[in-house]
């Protein structure tokens, strides 16, 4: 079933499954998956001037400055057709980003419909990130087998599969996880205060997490969205 104009956020620590779940949901409800990380990696790969500005932040696992991130996201959202819904993955990462985004939506007579926060304990995240493989072309996410072996090409687009640079160093992974732990609570409180936050246990198998998110969507948007489980 499609979801004309629904504006959703999927948040959670690095490795919690935001990308995996957002792709599945976007396909199911006919919304655009917008990952700020994927957009930044596209700029890096394409060696745009934005790519030059952000590459050091990305490599070290630091956050890209808010003004750059917000401007890039605004451009992307403004490029969507009017009635197109979207799922934001990896944005906002700071309270300032969340507040700026609220203002942007209010200025366009719009508002967020729902924020899903995927919870996974920190001890499981490092392992997931060390095993993550992504397609260099379409950004589809895979998990590698124990021992690190993985297919060479993407089943979706035939692009080359590879590890992300920022997933290859345990210190960088630790830094990214710490950033999330330090900065996410005020964002969670912000959306909780707006009554639009739903927390989901992200520790089960992918399909179980997807079903849990769909249940929340189906009960929040009764009459608009229904799913076959
Ligand atoms: P994020 O976008 O939050 O950083 P990803 O969706 O890229 O997370 O997932 C990180 C890694 O964890 C990937 O290798 C993915 O295959 C794996 N993964 C995602 N969801 C689950 C899950 N529920 N159980 C086990 N592994 C998962
Ligand atoms: P992700 O693909 O979501 O894991 O993001 C990868 C990297 O992109 C992060 O470590 C940051 O360097 C950068 N990034 C992605 N989203 C944001 C954001 N909302 N704010 C600042 N930096 C971001």
PDB file of C-alpha atoms and ligand atoms in Angstrom:
ATOM      1  CA  UNK A   1       0.000   0.000   0.000  1.00  0.00           C
ATOM      2  CA  UNK A   2       1.393   3.470  -0.752  1.00  0.00           C
ATOM      3  CA  UNK A   3       1.694   6.309   1.708  1.00  0.00           C
ATOM      4  CA  UNK A   4       1.313   9.586  -0.151  1.00  0.00           C
ATOM      5  CA  UNK A   5       3.276  12.296   1.576  1.00  0.00           C
ATOM      6  CA  UNK A   6       4.170  10.401   4.772  1.00  0.00           C
ATOM      7  CA  UNK A   7       7.278  11.889   6.358  1.00  0.00           C
ATOM      8  CA  UNK A   8       9.097   9.434   8.582  1.00  0.00           C
ATOM      9  CA  UNK A   9      12.405   9.270  10.405  1.00  0.00           C
ATOM     10  CA  UNK A  10      14.203   6.046  11.263  1.00  0.00           C
ATOM     11  CA  UNK A  11      16.854   6.697  13.891  1.00  0.00           C
ATOM     12  CA  UNK A  12      19.165   4.512  15.973  1.00  0.00           C
ATOM     13  CA  UNK A  13      22.880   3.960  16.554  1.00  0.00           C
ATOM     14  CA  UNK A  14      25.260   3.048  13.699  1.00  0.00           C
ATOM     15  CA  UNK A  15      24.627  -0.612  12.889  1.00  0.00           C
ATOM     16  CA  UNK A  16      21.125  -0.738  14.411  1.00  0.00           C
ATOM     17  CA  UNK A  17      19.584  -1.551  11.027  1.00  0.00           C
ATOM     18  CA  UNK A  18      18.262   1.859   9.903  1.00  0.00           C
ATOM     19  CA  UNK A  19      19.363   1.367   6.293  1.00  0.00           C
ATOM     20  CA  UNK A  20      18.193  -2.243   6.137  1.00  0.00           C
ATOM     21  CA  UNK A  21      14.748  -1.377   7.510  1.00  0.00           C
ATOM     22  CA  UNK A  22      14.327   1.899   5.613  1.00  0.00           C
ATOM     23  CA  UNK A  23      14.953   0.230   2.254  1.00  0.00           C
ATOM     24  CA  UNK A  24      12.380  -2.485   3.016  1.00  0.00           C
ATOM     25  CA  UNK A  25       9.781   0.017   4.214  1.00  0.00           C
ATOM     26  CA  UNK A  26      10.354   2.512   1.413  1.00  0.00           C
ATOM     27  CA  UNK A  27       9.681  -0.229  -1.137  1.00  0.00           C
ATOM     28  CA  UNK A  28       6.546  -1.372   0.711  1.00  0.00           C
ATOM     29  CA  UNK A  29       4.947   2.035   1.198  1.00  0.00           C
ATOM     30  CA  UNK A  30       6.206   3.725  -1.961  1.00  0.00           C
ATOM     31  CA  UNK A  31       8.266   6.373  -0.178  1.00  0.00           C
ATOM     32  CA  UNK A  32      11.745   7.695  -0.981  1.00  0.00           C
ATOM     33  CA  UNK A  33      14.580   6.397   1.225  1.00  0.00           C
ATOM     34  CA  UNK A  34      16.882   9.307   2.019  1.00  0.00           C
ATOM     35  CA  UNK A  35      20.108   8.423   3.834  1.00  0.00           C
ATOM     36  CA  UNK A  36      22.332  11.423   4.559  1.00  0.00           C
ATOM     37  CA  UNK A  37      25.295   9.010   4.844  1.00  0.00           C
ATOM     38  CA  UNK A  38      24.560   7.621   1.352  1.00  0.00           C
ATOM     39  CA  UNK A  39      24.226  11.152  -0.033  1.00  0.00           C
ATOM     40  CA  UNK A  40      27.583  12.134   1.470  1.00  0.00           C
ATOM     41  CA  UNK A  41      29.231   8.970   0.103  1.00  0.00           C
ATOM     42  CA  UNK A  42      27.790   9.767  -3.332  1.00  0.00           C
ATOM     43  CA  UNK A  43      29.445  13.209  -3.177  1.00  0.00           C
ATOM     44  CA  UNK A  44      32.739  11.647  -2.053  1.00  0.00           C
ATOM     45  CA  UNK A  45      32.666   9.105  -4.895  1.00  0.00           C
ATOM     46  CA  UNK A  46      31.753  11.731  -7.446  1.00  0.00           C
ATOM     47  CA  UNK A  47      34.494  14.075  -6.150  1.00  0.00           C
ATOM     48  CA  UNK A  48      32.102  17.044  -5.994  1.00  0.00           C
ATOM     49  CA  UNK A  49      33.153  20.161  -4.059  1.00  0.00           C
ATOM     50  CA  UNK A  50      30.837  19.005  -1.242  1.00  0.00           C
ATOM     51  CA  UNK A  51      32.617  15.634  -1.356  1.00  0.00           C
ATOM     52  CA  UNK A  52      35.948  17.407  -0.826  1.00  0.00           C
ATOM     53  CA  UNK A  53      34.575  19.346   2.151  1.00  0.00           C
ATOM     54  CA  UNK A  54      33.200  16.332   3.990  1.00  0.00           C
ATOM     55  CA  UNK A  55      35.663  13.500   3.331  1.00  0.00           C
ATOM     56  CA  UNK A  56      37.824  14.085   6.416  1.00  0.00           C
ATOM     57  CA  UNK A  57      34.794  14.100   8.732  1.00  0.00           C
ATOM     58  CA  UNK A  58      33.499  10.857   7.211  1.00  0.00           C
ATOM     59  CA  UNK A  59      36.863   9.054   7.362  1.00  0.00           C
ATOM     60  CA  UNK A  60      37.330   9.875  11.056  1.00  0.00           C
ATOM     61  CA  UNK A  61      33.721   9.059  11.976  1.00  0.00           C
ATOM     62  CA  UNK A  62      33.042  12.677  12.930  1.00  0.00           C
ATOM     63  CA  UNK A  63      29.740  14.326  12.165  1.00  0.00           C
ATOM     64  CA  UNK A  64      29.629  16.627   9.158  1.00  0.00           C
ATOM     65  CA  UNK A  65      28.831  20.191  10.359  1.00  0.00           C
ATOM     66  CA  UNK A  66      25.110  20.900  10.752  1.00  0.00           C
ATOM     67  CA  UNK A  67      24.914  23.736   8.209  1.00  0.00           C
ATOM     68  CA  UNK A  68      26.351  21.543   5.422  1.00  0.00           C
ATOM     69  CA  UNK A  69      24.146  18.580   6.357  1.00  0.00           C
ATOM     70  CA  UNK A  70      20.931  20.583   6.626  1.00  0.00           C
ATOM     71  CA  UNK A  71      21.533  22.387   3.311  1.00  0.00           C
ATOM     72  CA  UNK A  72      22.170  19.088   1.513  1.00  0.00           C
ATOM     73  CA  UNK A  73      19.042  17.486   2.969  1.00  0.00           C
ATOM     74  CA  UNK A  74      16.885  20.533   2.156  1.00  0.00           C
ATOM     75  CA  UNK A  75      18.012  20.367  -1.495  1.00  0.00           C
ATOM     76  CA  UNK A  76      17.214  16.673  -1.662  1.00  0.00           C
ATOM     77  CA  UNK A  77      13.728  17.045  -0.157  1.00  0.00           C
ATOM     78  CA  UNK A  78      12.913  20.005  -2.384  1.00  0.00           C
ATOM     79  CA  UNK A  79      13.825  17.895  -5.415  1.00  0.00           C
ATOM     80  CA  UNK A  80      11.100  15.314  -4.627  1.00  0.00           C
ATOM     81  CA  UNK A  81       7.729  15.362  -6.403  1.00  0.00           C
ATOM     82  CA  UNK A  82       5.072  17.138  -4.257  1.00  0.00           C
ATOM     83  CA  UNK A  83       3.123  14.160  -2.945  1.00  0.00           C
ATOM     84  CA  UNK A  84       6.154  11.908  -2.455  1.00  0.00           C
ATOM     85  CA  UNK A  85       6.640  10.596   1.082  1.00  0.00           C
ATOM     86  CA  UNK A  86      10.095   9.919   2.469  1.00  0.00           C
ATOM     87  CA  UNK A  87      11.975   7.997   5.122  1.00  0.00           C
ATOM     88  CA  UNK A  88      14.977   9.790   6.585  1.00  0.00           C
ATOM     89  CA  UNK A  89      17.804   7.504   7.687  1.00  0.00           C
ATOM     90  CA  UNK A  90      20.728   8.987   9.636  1.00  0.00           C
ATOM     91  CA  UNK A  91      19.165  12.440  10.066  1.00  0.00           C
ATOM     92  CA  UNK A  92      18.905  14.182  12.484  1.00  0.00           C
ATOM     93  CA  UNK A  93      22.103  13.369  14.402  1.00  0.00           C
ATOM     94  CA  UNK A  94      22.058  16.505  16.616  1.00  0.00           C
ATOM     95  CA  UNK A  95      19.280  18.358  18.446  1.00  0.00           C
ATOM     96  CA  UNK A  96      20.135  21.416  16.332  1.00  0.00           C
ATOM     97  CA  UNK A  97      19.485  19.387  13.163  1.00  0.00           C
ATOM     98  CA  UNK A  98      16.131  18.211  14.584  1.00  0.00           C
ATOM     99  CA  UNK A  99      15.044  21.755  15.481  1.00  0.00           C
ATOM    100  CA  UNK A 100      16.213  23.201  12.138  1.00  0.00           C
ATOM    101  CA  UNK A 101      14.313  20.461  10.347  1.00  0.00           C
ATOM    102  CA  UNK A 102      11.116  21.226  12.328  1.00  0.00           C
ATOM    103  CA  UNK A 103      11.448  24.876  11.298  1.00  0.00           C
ATOM    104  CA  UNK A 104      11.993  23.910   7.678  1.00  0.00           C
ATOM    105  CA  UNK A 105       8.845  21.759   7.695  1.00  0.00           C
ATOM    106  CA  UNK A 106       6.775  24.408   9.481  1.00  0.00           C
ATOM    107  CA  UNK A 107       7.865  26.992   6.892  1.00  0.00           C
ATOM    108  CA  UNK A 108       6.514  24.647   4.204  1.00  0.00           C
ATOM    109  CA  UNK A 109       3.226  24.064   6.148  1.00  0.00           C
ATOM    110  CA  UNK A 110       4.286  20.502   6.778  1.00  0.00           C
ATOM    111  CA  UNK A 111       5.220  18.274   9.709  1.00  0.00           C
ATOM    112  CA  UNK A 112       6.807  14.972  10.595  1.00  0.00           C
ATOM    113  CA  UNK A 113       4.403  12.041  10.896  1.00  0.00           C
ATOM    114  CA  UNK A 114       6.432   9.522  12.884  1.00  0.00           C
ATOM    115  CA  UNK A 115       9.891   8.801  14.282  1.00  0.00           C
ATOM    116  CA  UNK A 116      10.977   5.188  14.742  1.00  0.00           C
ATOM    117  CA  UNK A 117      13.981   4.639  16.998  1.00  0.00           C
ATOM    118  CA  UNK A 118      15.643   1.219  16.635  1.00  0.00           C
ATOM    119  CA  UNK A 119      17.306   0.136  19.887  1.00  0.00           C
ATOM    120  CA  UNK A 120      20.250  -2.287  19.847  1.00  0.00           C
ATOM    121  CA  UNK A 121      22.703  -2.597  22.761  1.00  0.00           C
ATOM    122  CA  UNK A 122      26.162  -1.167  22.109  1.00  0.00           C
ATOM    123  CA  UNK A 123      27.901  -4.536  22.537  1.00  0.00           C
ATOM    124  CA  UNK A 124      26.159  -5.950  19.407  1.00  0.00           C
ATOM    125  CA  UNK A 125      26.857  -2.948  17.186  1.00  0.00           C
ATOM    126  CA  UNK A 126      30.624  -3.218  16.698  1.00  0.00           C
ATOM    127  CA  UNK A 127      30.297  -6.762  15.393  1.00  0.00           C
ATOM    128  CA  UNK A 128      27.523  -5.793  12.975  1.00  0.00           C
ATOM    129  CA  UNK A 129      29.586  -2.882  11.625  1.00  0.00           C
ATOM    130  CA  UNK A 130      32.719  -4.992  11.231  1.00  0.00           C
ATOM    131  CA  UNK A 131      30.682  -7.465   9.172  1.00  0.00           C
ATOM    132  CA  UNK A 132      28.752  -4.922   7.097  1.00  0.00           C
ATOM    133  CA  UNK A 133      29.272  -4.946   3.324  1.00  0.00           C
ATOM    134  CA  UNK A 134      27.704  -2.358   1.024  1.00  0.00           C
ATOM    135  CA  UNK A 135      27.251  -1.952  -2.698  1.00  0.00           C
ATOM    136  CA  UNK A 136      29.454   0.866  -3.969  1.00  0.00           C
ATOM    137  CA  UNK A 137      26.824   1.745  -6.596  1.00  0.00           C
ATOM    138  CA  UNK A 138      23.343   1.428  -5.046  1.00  0.00           C
ATOM    139  CA  UNK A 139      24.349   1.373  -1.331  1.00  0.00           C
ATOM    140  CA  UNK A 140      22.380  -1.831  -0.621  1.00  0.00           C
ATOM    141  CA  UNK A 141      23.522  -3.250   2.737  1.00  0.00           C
ATOM    142  CA  UNK A 142      24.671  -6.822   3.316  1.00  0.00           C
ATOM    143  CA  UNK A 143      26.050  -8.698   6.316  1.00  0.00           C
ATOM    144  CA  UNK A 144      29.179 -10.753   5.629  1.00  0.00           C
ATOM    145  CA  UNK A 145      29.687 -14.293   6.901  1.00  0.00           C
ATOM    146  CA  UNK A 146      31.841 -15.058   9.902  1.00  0.00           C
ATOM    147  CA  UNK A 147      35.429 -14.949   8.645  1.00  0.00           C
ATOM    148  CA  UNK A 148      34.670 -11.930   6.486  1.00  0.00           C
ATOM    149  CA  UNK A 149      33.927 -13.685   3.178  1.00  0.00           C
ATOM    150  CA  UNK A 150      31.392 -12.046   0.905  1.00  0.00           C
ATOM    151  CA  UNK A 151      30.099 -12.063  -2.677  1.00  0.00           C
ATOM    152  CA  UNK A 152      31.879  -9.821  -5.134  1.00  0.00           C
ATOM    153  CA  UNK A 153      28.882  -8.167  -6.811  1.00  0.00           C
ATOM    154  CA  UNK A 154      25.524  -6.720  -5.733  1.00  0.00           C
ATOM    155  CA  UNK A 155      22.441  -8.854  -6.428  1.00  0.00           C
ATOM    156  CA  UNK A 156      20.412  -5.684  -6.974  1.00  0.00           C
ATOM    157  CA  UNK A 157      22.500  -3.708  -9.479  1.00  0.00           C
ATOM    158  CA  UNK A 158      25.675  -5.716 -10.174  1.00  0.00           C
ATOM    159  CA  UNK A 159      27.841  -3.037  -8.499  1.00  0.00           C
ATOM    160  CA  UNK A 160      31.016  -3.947  -6.603  1.00  0.00           C
ATOM    161  CA  UNK A 161      30.506  -4.962  -2.964  1.00  0.00           C
ATOM    162  CA  UNK A 162      32.922  -3.523  -0.424  1.00  0.00           C
ATOM    163  CA  UNK A 163      33.481  -2.622   3.209  1.00  0.00           C
ATOM    164  CA  UNK A 164      32.942   0.994   4.172  1.00  0.00           C
ATOM    165  CA  UNK A 165      36.167   2.832   5.093  1.00  0.00           C
ATOM    166  CA  UNK A 166      34.622   3.939   8.409  1.00  0.00           C
ATOM    167  CA  UNK A 167      33.656   0.314   9.237  1.00  0.00           C
ATOM    168  CA  UNK A 168      37.230  -0.923   8.864  1.00  0.00           C
ATOM    169  CA  UNK A 169      38.791   0.557  11.990  1.00  0.00           C
ATOM    170  CA  UNK A 170      37.594  -0.331  15.505  1.00  0.00           C
ATOM    171  CA  UNK A 171      38.631   3.074  16.856  1.00  0.00           C
ATOM    172  CA  UNK A 172      36.544   4.895  14.261  1.00  0.00           C
ATOM    173  CA  UNK A 173      33.600   2.585  15.002  1.00  0.00           C
ATOM    174  CA  UNK A 174      33.969   3.297  18.738  1.00  0.00           C
ATOM    175  CA  UNK A 175      34.077   7.027  18.058  1.00  0.00           C
ATOM    176  CA  UNK A 176      30.874   6.894  15.971  1.00  0.00           C
ATOM    177  CA  UNK A 177      29.061   4.861  18.618  1.00  0.00           C
ATOM    178  CA  UNK A 178      30.150   7.272  21.364  1.00  0.00           C
ATOM    179  CA  UNK A 179      28.915  10.243  19.310  1.00  0.00           C
ATOM    180  CA  UNK A 180      25.504   8.598  19.029  1.00  0.00           C
ATOM    181  CA  UNK A 181      25.373   7.803  22.761  1.00  0.00           C
ATOM    182  CA  UNK A 182      26.382  11.414  23.574  1.00  0.00           C
ATOM    183  CA  UNK A 183      24.023  13.194  21.188  1.00  0.00           C
ATOM    184  CA  UNK A 184      20.926  11.049  20.680  1.00  0.00           C
ATOM    185  CA  UNK A 185      19.135  11.423  24.017  1.00  0.00           C
ATOM    186  CA  UNK A 186      18.064  15.069  23.521  1.00  0.00           C
ATOM    187  CA  UNK A 187      16.765  14.131  20.036  1.00  0.00           C
ATOM    188  CA  UNK A 188      14.794  11.226  21.460  1.00  0.00           C
ATOM    189  CA  UNK A 189      13.389  13.499  24.208  1.00  0.00           C
ATOM    190  CA  UNK A 190      12.499  16.121  21.586  1.00  0.00           C
ATOM    191  CA  UNK A 191      10.411  13.717  19.485  1.00  0.00           C
ATOM    192  CA  UNK A 192       8.941  12.076  22.588  1.00  0.00           C
ATOM    193  CA  UNK A 193       7.732  15.513  23.719  1.00  0.00           C
ATOM    194  CA  UNK A 194       6.054  15.902  20.295  1.00  0.00           C
ATOM    195  CA  UNK A 195       4.318  12.534  20.808  1.00  0.00           C
ATOM    196  CA  UNK A 196       5.637  11.038  17.561  1.00  0.00           C
ATOM    197  CA  UNK A 197       8.408   8.712  18.821  1.00  0.00           C
ATOM    198  CA  UNK A 198       8.103   4.911  18.781  1.00  0.00           C
ATOM    199  CA  UNK A 199      10.925   2.715  20.049  1.00  0.00           C
ATOM    200  CA  UNK A 200      11.511  -0.684  18.480  1.00  0.00           C
ATOM    201  CA  UNK A 201      13.661  -3.553  19.736  1.00  0.00           C
ATOM    202  CA  UNK A 202      16.199  -4.065  16.926  1.00  0.00           C
ATOM    203  CA  UNK A 203      17.931  -7.147  18.330  1.00  0.00           C
ATOM    204  CA  UNK A 204      15.792  -9.812  16.597  1.00  0.00           C
ATOM    205  CA  UNK A 205      16.137 -11.079  13.023  1.00  0.00           C
ATOM    206  CA  UNK A 206      15.662  -8.461  10.274  1.00  0.00           C
ATOM    207  CA  UNK A 207      12.208  -9.732   9.324  1.00  0.00           C
ATOM    208  CA  UNK A 208      10.977  -9.511  12.933  1.00  0.00           C
ATOM    209  CA  UNK A 209      12.162  -5.923  13.235  1.00  0.00           C
ATOM    210  CA  UNK A 210      10.449  -5.064   9.925  1.00  0.00           C
ATOM    211  CA  UNK A 211       7.196  -6.604  11.171  1.00  0.00           C
ATOM    212  CA  UNK A 212       7.411  -4.664  14.455  1.00  0.00           C
ATOM    213  CA  UNK A 213       7.866  -1.390  12.539  1.00  0.00           C
ATOM    214  CA  UNK A 214       4.999  -2.210  10.175  1.00  0.00           C
ATOM    215  CA  UNK A 215       2.731  -2.876  13.149  1.00  0.00           C
ATOM    216  CA  UNK A 216       3.488   0.593  14.498  1.00  0.00           C
ATOM    217  CA  UNK A 217       2.854   2.149  11.076  1.00  0.00           C
ATOM    218  CA  UNK A 218      -0.390   0.217  10.596  1.00  0.00           C
ATOM    219  CA  UNK A 219      -1.739   1.277  13.993  1.00  0.00           C
ATOM    220  CA  UNK A 220      -0.594   4.903  13.625  1.00  0.00           C
ATOM    221  CA  UNK A 221      -1.966   5.341  10.113  1.00  0.00           C
ATOM    222  CA  UNK A 222      -5.138   3.239  10.376  1.00  0.00           C
ATOM    223  CA  UNK A 223      -7.195   3.559   7.231  1.00  0.00           C
ATOM    224  CA  UNK A 224      -4.194   4.793   5.215  1.00  0.00           C
ATOM    225  CA  UNK A 225      -1.729   1.935   5.561  1.00  0.00           C
ATOM    226  CA  UNK A 226      -2.264  -1.794   5.877  1.00  0.00           C
ATOM    227  CA  UNK A 227       0.210  -4.624   5.470  1.00  0.00           C
ATOM    228  CA  UNK A 228       0.112  -8.339   4.804  1.00  0.00           C
ATOM    229  CA  UNK A 229       2.349  -9.884   7.450  1.00  0.00           C
TER     230      UNK A 229
HETATM  231  P1  LIG B   1      22.588   1.341  10.051  1.00  0.00           P
HETATM  232  O1  LIG B   1      21.973   1.879   8.777  1.00  0.00           O
HETATM  233  O2  LIG B   1      21.727   1.613  11.253  1.00  0.00           O
HETATM  234  O3  LIG B   1      24.007   1.767  10.265  1.00  0.00           O
HETATM  235  P2  LIG B   1      22.531  -1.211   8.625  1.00  0.00           P
HETATM  236  O4  LIG B   1      21.126  -1.366   8.149  1.00  0.00           O
HETATM  237  O5  LIG B   1      23.552  -0.788   7.630  1.00  0.00           O
HETATM  238  O6  LIG B   1      22.595  -0.246   9.939  1.00  0.00           O
HETATM  239  O7  LIG B   1      22.958  -2.603   9.283  1.00  0.00           O
HETATM  240  C1  LIG B   1      24.273  -2.773   9.828  1.00  0.00           C
HETATM  241  C2  LIG B   1      24.697  -4.230   9.662  1.00  0.00           C
HETATM  242  O8  LIG B   1      23.890  -5.037  10.519  1.00  0.00           O
HETATM  243  C3  LIG B   1      24.514  -4.762   8.239  1.00  0.00           C
HETATM  244  O9  LIG B   1      25.572  -5.661   7.931  1.00  0.00           O
HETATM  245  C4  LIG B   1      23.184  -5.501   8.296  1.00  0.00           C
HETATM  246  O10 LIG B   1      23.137  -6.578   7.367  1.00  0.00           O
HETATM  247  C5  LIG B   1      23.173  -6.003   9.749  1.00  0.00           C
HETATM  248  N1  LIG B   1      21.820  -6.035  10.332  1.00  0.00           N
HETATM  249  C6  LIG B   1      20.803  -5.161  10.134  1.00  0.00           C
HETATM  250  N2  LIG B   1      19.721  -5.516  10.856  1.00  0.00           N
HETATM  251  C7  LIG B   1      20.066  -6.636  11.534  1.00  0.00           C
HETATM  252  C8  LIG B   1      19.381  -7.496  12.454  1.00  0.00           C
HETATM  253  N3  LIG B   1      18.119  -7.249  12.829  1.00  0.00           N
HETATM  254  N4  LIG B   1      20.056  -8.548  12.948  1.00  0.00           N
HETATM  255  C9  LIG B   1      21.346  -8.788  12.584  1.00  0.00           C
HETATM  256  N5  LIG B   1      22.057  -8.037  11.723  1.00  0.00           N
HETATM  257  C10 LIG B   1      21.414  -6.964  11.198  1.00  0.00           C
HETATM  258  P1  LIG B   2      25.845   6.679   8.084  1.00  0.00           P
HETATM  259  O1  LIG B   2      25.864   6.177   6.676  1.00  0.00           O
HETATM  260  O2  LIG B   2      24.484   7.139   8.541  1.00  0.00           O
HETATM  261  O3  LIG B   2      26.493   5.699   9.043  1.00  0.00           O
HETATM  262  O4  LIG B   2      26.756   7.988   8.101  1.00  0.00           O
HETATM  263  C1  LIG B   2      28.116   7.934   7.713  1.00  0.00           C
HETATM  264  C2  LIG B   2      28.807   9.240   8.047  1.00  0.00           C
HETATM  265  O5  LIG B   2      28.193  10.326   7.313  1.00  0.00           O
HETATM  266  C3  LIG B   2      28.708   9.694   9.511  1.00  0.00           C
HETATM  267  O6  LIG B   2      29.711   9.068  10.329  1.00  0.00           O
HETATM  268  C4  LIG B   2      28.957  11.194   9.355  1.00  0.00           C
HETATM  269  O7  LIG B   2      30.317  11.476   9.086  1.00  0.00           O
HETATM  270  C5  LIG B   2      28.165  11.509   8.096  1.00  0.00           C
HETATM  271  N1  LIG B   2      26.752  11.828   8.396  1.00  0.00           N
HETATM  272  C6  LIG B   2      25.665  11.124   7.980  1.00  0.00           C
HETATM  273  N2  LIG B   2      24.538  11.704   8.400  1.00  0.00           N
HETATM  274  C7  LIG B   2      24.913  12.798   9.107  1.00  0.00           C
HETATM  275  C8  LIG B   2      24.196  13.799   9.826  1.00  0.00           C
HETATM  276  N3  LIG B   2      22.861  13.800   9.891  1.00  0.00           N
HETATM  277  N4  LIG B   2      24.912  14.766  10.434  1.00  0.00           N
HETATM  278  C9  LIG B   2      26.246  14.811  10.362  1.00  0.00           C
HETATM  279  N5  LIG B   2      26.989  13.879   9.721  1.00  0.00           N
HETATM  280  C10 LIG B   2      26.328  12.876   9.095  1.00  0.00           C
END
